[in-house]
Amino acid sequence: MAPAKKIIKKPSSTEPAPDSAFLKALRDFTSHVSYHRFSLSSAVPDAIAATISSSADAAPPLKALSDLGALVHSRATNFSLACRPPITVDAAKKSLEELSGLVGPLAAAVYCTLPEKHGRSLYETAQQNVSLVFSGMEALASELIPADESSQRGRLASTGVLWEACNDLTALNNLGLHGIVQKKVEGYKSMLQDAIEDLEGWIENGGDDEDEDWDDAFGDNDSETEDSGDEEGGGKELDPASEAQIEYAKATVRRLKTISALYARLNASRLKPTPSLTPAPEDIASIDTIADLAKQLSVETDELVCKIQERALQAEVSALDKEICEKARELMEVGRVKEKESEDVRKWWEEVEARLK
C-alpha cells in the first residue's frame, strides 16, 4: 500500500504573516507585561516608597492612571487594526512598541498610590485595575502566538476586554477615593441583600431546606441516591425548624435590613464621588475603615444566614449575631459626621443604633 501523502495545510489568509521577528517581539512583550503584572502583587519597593513618602505632592495619582488608561486604549486600538488580515507587520510592530512603552509607567503609577500615603482602598483598587489592563495586554498579544487555523478574525477578540479594563481605569479619576469606596460598598450591599433574600425565602418555606426545583432539575435518581446514603448513616437530614428558630430568623432579617439601610445612607452622604478633593489623612483612614467593616459585615452576615439555616447551636448563632451588630455600630460611628447632622438625621442614626442592640 502506498504511503499516505503528507498534507501541508496552507496558512489562512486571515492569519498574520509568519514574521519570526514579529513573533519574537510578541513573546518578549508578553514576558515584559507578565513580569510587571506579577510585581504588582508584591509590596512597594522600599526605595520607591521612601521617595513617594517624601514627596510634597499629596494628591493621589488618579489623573496619571486615567491618562495612561486612555493611552493604552488608543494604542491597543492601533495594534488591533494593524493586525487585521492581511496583517501589516511594520505597523503592528510599531504599535506593539508603543504599547510596551506604557507598561512601566502603569506599574509606577500604582506604586505612587502608596497605601501609607493615599490609603489602602485606593492602592488596592489601582493595583487590581492595572492588573486587569496587563492581563488584557497579554491576552491581546497571545492571540497571535502562534497563528493557527483558529485565527479567523476581523479584529483581535481580546481588544474589547482590554478596552473595558482601560475604561475602568480611566473612570477612577472621576470617582476619587470616596467614589471608589462607594462602589465597593455598593457591591457589599448587594451581597448583604442576597443573604437577606435567602433567609426570607427560608422563612417563607417554614424553615425547610429542601429545594424541590433543584431535585426536579437533576431528576429523582439523584435524590434517591442521597436518601439511600442517609439511611446508611452518611448524611443526616435536618429536623424542621422550630417556631423559636423561625422567629429568631425574622428578627435577624430586620437587623440585616437595618445594616443594608446603613450602607445606603453611607453611600448617599459620606461616600459621594469627589474627584477634585484631596482627602485629609484622618479622612483617608476613616474611609479605609468603612470599606473594611462593610466587607467584613457582608461576609459575616452570609455566614450567619448559613448557621441559622443549618440549625447551628444557638450559642454560636448568637455570638456571631452579636459580633455583627457590634461591627455595624462601629461602622455607624466611623461613617457619621455628627457636626453636620440635622435633627432629623441625628434621630435616624439613633434609631439605627437602637435597632442594632
CSV table of C-alpha atoms in Angstrom, one decimal:
chain,number,residue,atom,x,y,z
A,1,MET,CA,0.0,0.0,0.0
A,2,ALA,CA,1.4,3.4,-1.0
A,3,PRO,CA,2.3,5.6,1.9
A,4,ALA,CA,-0.2,8.3,2.7
A,5,LYS,CA,0.6,11.7,1.3
A,6,LYS,CA,1.5,14.3,3.8
A,7,ILE,CA,-1.0,17.1,3.5
A,8,ILE,CA,0.6,20.5,4.1
A,9,LYS,CA,-2.0,23.0,5.3
A,10,LYS,CA,-1.6,26.4,3.8
A,11,PRO,CA,-1.9,29.3,6.2
A,12,SER,CA,-5.3,31.0,6.3
A,13,SER,CA,-5.3,34.4,4.5
A,14,THR,CA,-6.7,35.8,7.8
A,15,GLU,CA,-3.6,34.8,9.8
A,16,PRO,CA,-0.7,37.2,10.5
A,17,ALA,CA,2.3,36.9,8.2
A,18,PRO,CA,4.8,34.3,9.6
A,19,ASP,CA,7.3,37.0,10.6
A,20,SER,CA,9.7,35.5,13.1
A,21,ALA,CA,10.9,38.9,14.3
A,22,PHE,CA,7.4,39.9,15.0
A,23,LEU,CA,6.6,36.7,16.8
A,24,LYS,CA,9.7,37.2,19.0
A,25,ALA,CA,8.5,40.7,19.7
A,26,LEU,CA,5.1,39.4,20.8
A,27,ARG,CA,6.7,36.9,23.1
A,28,ASP,CA,9.1,39.5,24.6
A,29,PHE,CA,6.1,41.8,25.1
A,30,THR,CA,4.0,39.2,26.9
A,31,SER,CA,7.0,38.4,29.2
A,32,HIS,CA,7.5,42.1,29.9
A,33,VAL,CA,3.9,42.6,30.8
A,34,SER,CA,3.7,39.4,32.8
A,35,TYR,CA,6.7,40.4,34.9
A,36,HIS,CA,5.1,43.7,35.8
A,37,ARG,CA,1.7,42.2,36.5
A,38,PHE,CA,3.2,39.7,39.0
A,39,SER,CA,5.3,42.5,40.5
A,40,LEU,CA,2.1,44.4,41.4
A,41,SER,CA,1.3,41.7,44.0
A,42,SER,CA,4.5,42.4,45.9
A,43,ALA,CA,4.9,45.2,48.4
A,44,VAL,CA,6.0,48.6,47.1
A,45,PRO,CA,9.9,48.5,47.0
A,46,ASP,CA,11.4,50.4,49.9
A,47,ALA,CA,13.4,52.8,47.8
A,48,ILE,CA,10.3,53.8,45.8
A,49,ALA,CA,8.2,54.0,49.0
A,50,ALA,CA,10.7,56.3,50.6
A,51,THR,CA,10.7,58.6,47.5
A,52,ILE,CA,7.0,58.8,47.3
A,53,SER,CA,6.6,59.4,51.1
A,54,SER,CA,9.0,62.3,51.0
A,55,SER,CA,7.2,63.9,48.0
A,56,ALA,CA,5.5,67.2,48.7
A,57,ASP,CA,2.6,66.4,46.3
A,58,ALA,CA,-0.1,64.8,48.5
A,59,ALA,CA,-2.6,64.4,45.6
A,60,PRO,CA,-3.4,60.8,44.7
A,61,PRO,CA,-2.1,60.0,41.2
A,62,LEU,CA,-5.5,59.1,39.8
A,63,LYS,CA,-5.1,61.6,36.9
A,64,ALA,CA,-2.0,59.8,35.8
A,65,LEU,CA,-3.7,56.4,35.9
A,66,SER,CA,-6.7,57.9,34.0
A,67,ASP,CA,-4.4,59.3,31.3
A,68,LEU,CA,-2.5,56.1,31.0
A,69,GLY,CA,-5.7,54.1,30.6
A,70,ALA,CA,-6.8,56.4,27.7
A,71,LEU,CA,-3.4,56.0,26.1
A,72,VAL,CA,-3.4,52.2,26.4
A,73,HIS,CA,-6.9,52.2,24.9
A,74,SER,CA,-5.8,54.2,21.9
A,75,ARG,CA,-2.6,52.2,21.2
A,76,ALA,CA,-4.4,48.9,21.7
A,77,THR,CA,-6.8,50.0,19.0
A,78,ASN,CA,-4.0,50.9,16.7
A,79,PHE,CA,-2.4,47.5,17.3
A,80,SER,CA,-5.6,45.6,16.7
A,81,LEU,CA,-6.2,47.5,13.4
A,82,ALA,CA,-2.7,46.7,12.3
A,83,CYS,CA,-3.2,43.0,13.0
A,84,ARG,CA,-6.4,42.8,10.9
A,85,PRO,CA,-5.8,40.5,7.9
A,86,PRO,CA,-3.8,40.9,5.9
A,87,ILE,CA,-1.6,41.9,8.8
A,88,THR,CA,0.6,45.0,8.4
A,89,VAL,CA,3.7,43.7,10.2
A,90,ASP,CA,5.6,47.1,10.3
A,91,ALA,CA,2.6,48.9,11.7
A,92,ALA,CA,1.9,46.1,14.1
A,93,LYS,CA,5.5,46.2,15.4
A,94,LYS,CA,5.4,49.9,15.9
A,95,SER,CA,2.0,49.8,17.7
A,96,LEU,CA,3.4,46.9,19.9
A,97,GLU,CA,6.4,49.0,20.8
A,98,GLU,CA,4.2,52.0,21.8
A,99,LEU,CA,2.0,49.7,23.9
A,100,SER,CA,5.1,48.2,25.6
A,101,GLY,CA,6.3,51.7,26.5
A,102,LEU,CA,3.3,52.2,28.7
A,103,VAL,CA,3.8,49.1,30.9
A,104,GLY,CA,6.5,50.6,33.1
A,105,PRO,CA,4.6,53.9,33.7
A,106,LEU,CA,1.5,51.9,34.6
A,107,ALA,CA,3.3,49.9,37.3
A,108,ALA,CA,5.0,53.1,38.6
A,109,ALA,CA,1.6,54.8,38.8
A,110,VAL,CA,0.3,52.0,41.0
A,111,TYR,CA,3.4,52.4,43.3
A,112,CYS,CA,2.6,56.1,43.6
A,113,THR,CA,-0.7,55.2,45.2
A,114,LEU,CA,1.3,54.2,48.3
A,115,PRO,CA,-1.2,52.9,50.9
A,116,GLU,CA,0.6,54.6,53.7
A,117,LYS,CA,0.1,57.9,52.0
A,118,HIS,CA,-3.2,57.6,49.9
A,119,GLY,CA,-5.0,54.8,51.7
A,120,ARG,CA,-5.3,51.0,51.3
A,121,SER,CA,-8.6,51.2,49.4
A,122,LEU,CA,-7.1,53.5,46.7
A,123,TYR,CA,-3.9,51.4,46.4
A,124,GLU,CA,-5.8,48.0,46.1
A,125,THR,CA,-8.2,49.4,43.5
A,126,ALA,CA,-5.3,50.8,41.4
A,127,GLN,CA,-3.5,47.5,41.8
A,128,GLN,CA,-6.5,45.5,40.7
A,129,ASN,CA,-7.4,47.7,37.7
A,130,VAL,CA,-3.9,47.9,36.3
A,131,SER,CA,-3.5,44.2,36.8
A,132,LEU,CA,-6.6,43.7,34.6
A,133,VAL,CA,-5.1,46.0,32.0
A,134,PHE,CA,-2.0,44.0,32.0
A,135,SER,CA,-4.0,40.8,31.6
A,136,GLY,CA,-5.8,42.3,28.7
A,137,MET,CA,-2.5,43.2,27.1
A,138,GLU,CA,-1.2,39.7,27.5
A,139,ALA,CA,-4.3,38.2,26.0
A,140,LEU,CA,-4.2,40.6,23.0
A,141,ALA,CA,-0.6,39.5,22.1
A,142,SER,CA,-1.2,35.9,22.9
A,143,GLU,CA,-3.9,35.7,20.2
A,144,LEU,CA,-1.1,35.9,17.7
A,145,ILE,CA,1.2,33.3,19.3
A,146,PRO,CA,1.2,31.1,17.4
A,147,ALA,CA,-1.1,31.9,14.5
A,148,ASP,CA,-3.1,28.8,13.7
A,149,GLU,CA,-6.2,27.6,11.9
A,150,SER,CA,-8.4,29.1,14.6
A,151,SER,CA,-7.3,32.7,13.8
A,152,GLN,CA,-10.3,33.5,11.7
A,153,ARG,CA,-11.0,37.1,12.8
A,154,GLY,CA,-11.7,40.5,11.6
A,155,ARG,CA,-10.4,42.0,14.8
A,156,LEU,CA,-8.5,40.6,17.8
A,157,ALA,CA,-11.2,39.2,20.1
A,158,SER,CA,-9.3,40.4,23.2
A,159,THR,CA,-9.4,44.0,22.2
A,160,GLY,CA,-12.8,44.5,23.8
A,161,VAL,CA,-11.6,43.0,27.0
A,162,LEU,CA,-8.7,45.4,27.1
A,163,TRP,CA,-10.8,48.3,26.2
A,164,GLU,CA,-13.1,47.6,29.1
A,165,ALA,CA,-10.2,47.4,31.5
A,166,CYS,CA,-8.9,50.7,30.2
A,167,ASN,CA,-12.3,52.4,30.6
A,168,ASP,CA,-12.5,51.2,34.2
A,169,LEU,CA,-9.0,52.6,34.9
A,170,THR,CA,-9.8,55.9,33.3
A,171,ALA,CA,-13.0,56.2,35.3
A,172,LEU,CA,-11.1,56.2,38.6
A,173,ASN,CA,-10.2,59.9,38.3
A,174,ASN,CA,-13.9,60.9,38.2
A,175,LEU,CA,-14.6,58.8,41.4
A,176,GLY,CA,-11.8,59.9,43.7
A,177,LEU,CA,-11.2,58.0,46.9
A,178,HIS,CA,-14.8,58.4,48.2
A,179,GLY,CA,-16.4,57.2,44.9
A,180,ILE,CA,-14.0,54.2,44.7
A,181,VAL,CA,-15.1,53.1,48.2
A,182,GLN,CA,-18.7,53.9,47.4
A,183,LYS,CA,-18.6,51.3,44.5
A,184,LYS,CA,-17.1,48.8,46.9
A,185,VAL,CA,-19.8,49.4,49.5
A,186,GLU,CA,-22.5,49.0,46.7
A,187,GLY,CA,-21.0,45.6,46.0
A,188,TYR,CA,-21.0,44.6,49.6
A,189,LYS,CA,-24.6,45.9,50.0
A,190,SER,CA,-25.6,43.6,47.1
A,191,MET,CA,-24.0,40.6,48.8
A,192,LEU,CA,-25.9,41.5,52.0
A,193,GLN,CA,-29.2,41.8,50.1
A,194,ASP,CA,-28.6,38.3,48.6
A,195,ALA,CA,-28.2,36.9,52.2
A,196,ILE,CA,-31.4,38.7,53.3
A,197,GLU,CA,-33.4,37.3,50.4
A,198,ASP,CA,-32.0,33.8,51.0
A,199,LEU,CA,-33.1,33.9,54.7
A,200,GLU,CA,-36.5,35.4,53.8
A,201,GLY,CA,-37.1,32.5,51.4
A,202,TRP,CA,-36.1,30.1,54.1
A,203,ILE,CA,-38.6,31.7,56.5
A,204,GLU,CA,-41.4,31.6,53.9
A,205,ASN,CA,-40.7,27.9,53.3
A,206,GLY,CA,-41.2,27.3,57.0
A,207,GLY,CA,-37.5,26.7,57.7
A,208,ASP,CA,-37.4,23.8,55.2
A,209,ASP,CA,-34.1,23.5,53.4
A,210,GLU,CA,-35.4,21.1,50.7
A,211,ASP,CA,-35.4,22.6,47.2
A,212,GLU,CA,-37.9,20.7,45.0
A,213,ASP,CA,-36.9,22.7,41.9
A,214,TRP,CA,-33.3,21.6,42.4
A,215,ASP,CA,-34.4,17.9,42.6
A,216,ASP,CA,-36.6,18.3,39.6
A,217,ALA,CA,-33.8,19.8,37.5
A,218,PHE,CA,-31.5,16.9,38.2
A,219,GLY,CA,-34.0,14.1,38.3
A,220,ASP,CA,-35.4,11.8,41.1
A,221,ASN,CA,-32.5,9.4,40.9
A,222,ASP,CA,-30.1,11.9,42.5
A,223,SER,CA,-32.4,12.4,45.4
A,224,GLU,CA,-32.9,8.6,45.8
A,225,THR,CA,-29.2,8.1,45.9
A,226,GLU,CA,-28.8,10.8,48.6
A,227,ASP,CA,-31.7,9.2,50.6
A,228,SER,CA,-30.1,5.8,50.4
A,229,GLY,CA,-26.8,7.3,51.6
A,230,ASP,CA,-28.6,8.9,54.6
A,231,GLU,CA,-30.2,5.6,55.5
A,232,GLU,CA,-26.7,4.0,55.6
A,233,GLY,CA,-25.5,6.7,58.0
A,234,GLY,CA,-23.9,9.1,55.5
A,235,GLY,CA,-25.7,12.5,55.7
A,236,LYS,CA,-28.3,13.4,58.4
A,237,GLU,CA,-31.5,15.2,57.4
A,238,LEU,CA,-32.2,18.3,59.5
A,239,ASP,CA,-35.3,18.4,61.6
A,240,PRO,CA,-37.8,21.1,60.7
A,241,ALA,CA,-37.0,24.5,62.2
A,242,SER,CA,-38.8,25.3,65.5
A,243,GLU,CA,-41.0,28.2,65.9
A,244,ALA,CA,-38.4,29.9,68.0
A,245,GLN,CA,-35.8,29.4,65.3
A,246,ILE,CA,-38.2,30.9,62.7
A,247,GLU,CA,-38.8,33.9,65.0
A,248,TYR,CA,-35.1,34.4,65.5
A,249,ALA,CA,-34.6,34.3,61.7
A,250,LYS,CA,-37.3,37.0,61.3
A,251,ALA,CA,-35.6,39.2,63.9
A,252,THR,CA,-32.3,38.7,62.1
A,253,VAL,CA,-33.8,39.8,58.8
A,254,ARG,CA,-34.9,43.0,60.5
A,255,ARG,CA,-31.4,43.7,61.8
A,256,LEU,CA,-29.8,42.9,58.4
A,257,LYS,CA,-32.2,45.3,56.7
A,258,THR,CA,-31.1,47.9,59.1
A,259,ILE,CA,-27.5,47.3,58.2
A,260,SER,CA,-28.5,47.5,54.5
A,261,ALA,CA,-30.1,50.9,55.1
A,262,LEU,CA,-26.9,51.9,56.9
A,263,TYR,CA,-24.9,51.1,53.7
A,264,ALA,CA,-27.3,53.1,51.6
A,265,ARG,CA,-27.0,56.1,54.0
A,266,LEU,CA,-23.2,56.0,53.8
A,267,ASN,CA,-23.2,55.8,50.1
A,268,ALA,CA,-25.6,58.7,49.7
A,269,SER,CA,-23.8,61.0,52.1
A,270,ARG,CA,-20.4,60.0,53.3
A,271,LEU,CA,-19.1,58.4,50.1
A,272,LYS,CA,-20.1,60.8,47.4
A,273,PRO,CA,-17.6,60.8,44.5
A,274,THR,CA,-15.1,63.7,45.0
A,275,PRO,CA,-12.7,63.8,42.0
A,276,SER,CA,-11.3,67.2,42.9
A,277,LEU,CA,-10.9,66.6,46.6
A,278,THR,CA,-7.6,65.7,48.3
A,279,PRO,CA,-8.7,63.9,51.5
A,280,ALA,CA,-7.1,64.7,54.8
A,281,PRO,CA,-5.0,61.8,56.4
A,282,GLU,CA,-7.7,61.3,59.0
A,283,ASP,CA,-10.4,61.1,56.4
A,284,ILE,CA,-8.4,58.6,54.4
A,285,ALA,CA,-8.1,56.4,57.5
A,286,SER,CA,-11.9,56.5,58.2
A,287,ILE,CA,-12.8,55.8,54.6
A,288,ASP,CA,-10.5,52.7,54.6
A,289,THR,CA,-12.2,51.6,57.9
A,290,ILE,CA,-15.6,52.0,56.3
A,291,ALA,CA,-14.5,49.8,53.4
A,292,ASP,CA,-13.0,47.1,55.7
A,293,LEU,CA,-16.1,47.0,58.0
A,294,ALA,CA,-18.6,46.9,55.2
A,295,LYS,CA,-16.7,43.9,53.6
A,296,GLN,CA,-16.4,42.1,56.9
A,297,LEU,CA,-20.1,42.6,57.7
A,298,SER,CA,-21.2,41.2,54.3
A,299,VAL,CA,-19.1,38.1,54.7
A,300,GLU,CA,-20.2,37.5,58.3
A,301,THR,CA,-23.9,38.1,57.6
A,302,ASP,CA,-23.7,35.4,54.9
A,303,GLU,CA,-22.1,33.1,57.5
A,304,LEU,CA,-24.8,33.9,60.0
A,305,VAL,CA,-27.6,33.1,57.5
A,306,CYS,CA,-25.9,29.7,56.8
A,307,LYS,CA,-25.7,28.9,60.5
A,308,ILE,CA,-29.4,29.8,61.0
A,309,GLN,CA,-30.4,27.6,58.1
A,310,GLU,CA,-28.2,24.7,59.2
A,311,ARG,CA,-29.6,24.9,62.8
A,312,ALA,CA,-26.2,25.6,64.3
A,313,LEU,CA,-26.0,25.8,68.1
A,314,GLN,CA,-27.8,28.8,69.3
A,315,ALA,CA,-24.8,29.9,71.3
A,316,GLU,CA,-22.8,30.1,68.0
A,317,VAL,CA,-25.5,31.9,66.2
A,318,SER,CA,-26.0,34.5,69.0
A,319,ALA,CA,-22.2,35.1,69.3
A,320,LEU,CA,-21.9,35.8,65.6
A,321,ASP,CA,-25.1,37.9,65.6
A,322,LYS,CA,-23.7,40.0,68.5
A,323,GLU,CA,-20.3,40.5,66.7
A,324,ILE,CA,-22.1,41.6,63.5
A,325,CYS,CA,-24.2,44.2,65.5
A,326,GLU,CA,-21.1,45.5,67.2
A,327,LYS,CA,-19.3,46.0,63.9
A,328,ALA,CA,-22.4,47.6,62.4
A,329,ARG,CA,-22.4,50.1,65.3
A,330,GLU,CA,-18.7,50.7,64.7
A,331,LEU,CA,-19.4,51.3,61.0
A,332,MET,CA,-22.1,53.8,62.0
A,333,GLU,CA,-19.7,55.7,64.3
A,334,VAL,CA,-17.0,55.9,61.7
A,335,GLY,CA,-19.4,56.9,58.9
A,336,ARG,CA,-21.2,59.7,60.8
A,337,VAL,CA,-20.3,63.3,60.6
A,338,LYS,CA,-22.1,64.5,63.7
A,339,GLU,CA,-21.2,68.2,63.5
A,340,LYS,CA,-23.0,68.4,60.1
A,341,GLU,CA,-26.1,66.4,61.0
A,342,SER,CA,-29.6,67.9,61.1
A,343,GLU,CA,-32.0,67.0,63.8
A,344,ASP,CA,-33.8,64.5,61.5
A,345,VAL,CA,-30.6,62.9,60.5
A,346,ARG,CA,-29.4,62.6,64.1
A,347,LYS,CA,-32.7,60.9,65.1
A,348,TRP,CA,-32.3,58.5,62.2
A,349,TRP,CA,-28.9,57.4,63.4
A,350,GLU,CA,-30.2,57.0,66.9
A,351,GLU,CA,-33.0,54.8,65.6
A,352,VAL,CA,-30.4,52.7,63.7
A,353,GLU,CA,-28.3,52.3,66.8
A,354,ALA,CA,-31.3,51.2,68.8
A,355,ARG,CA,-32.2,48.5,66.3
A,356,LEU,CA,-28.7,47.1,66.4
A,357,LYS,CA,-28.7,46.5,70.2
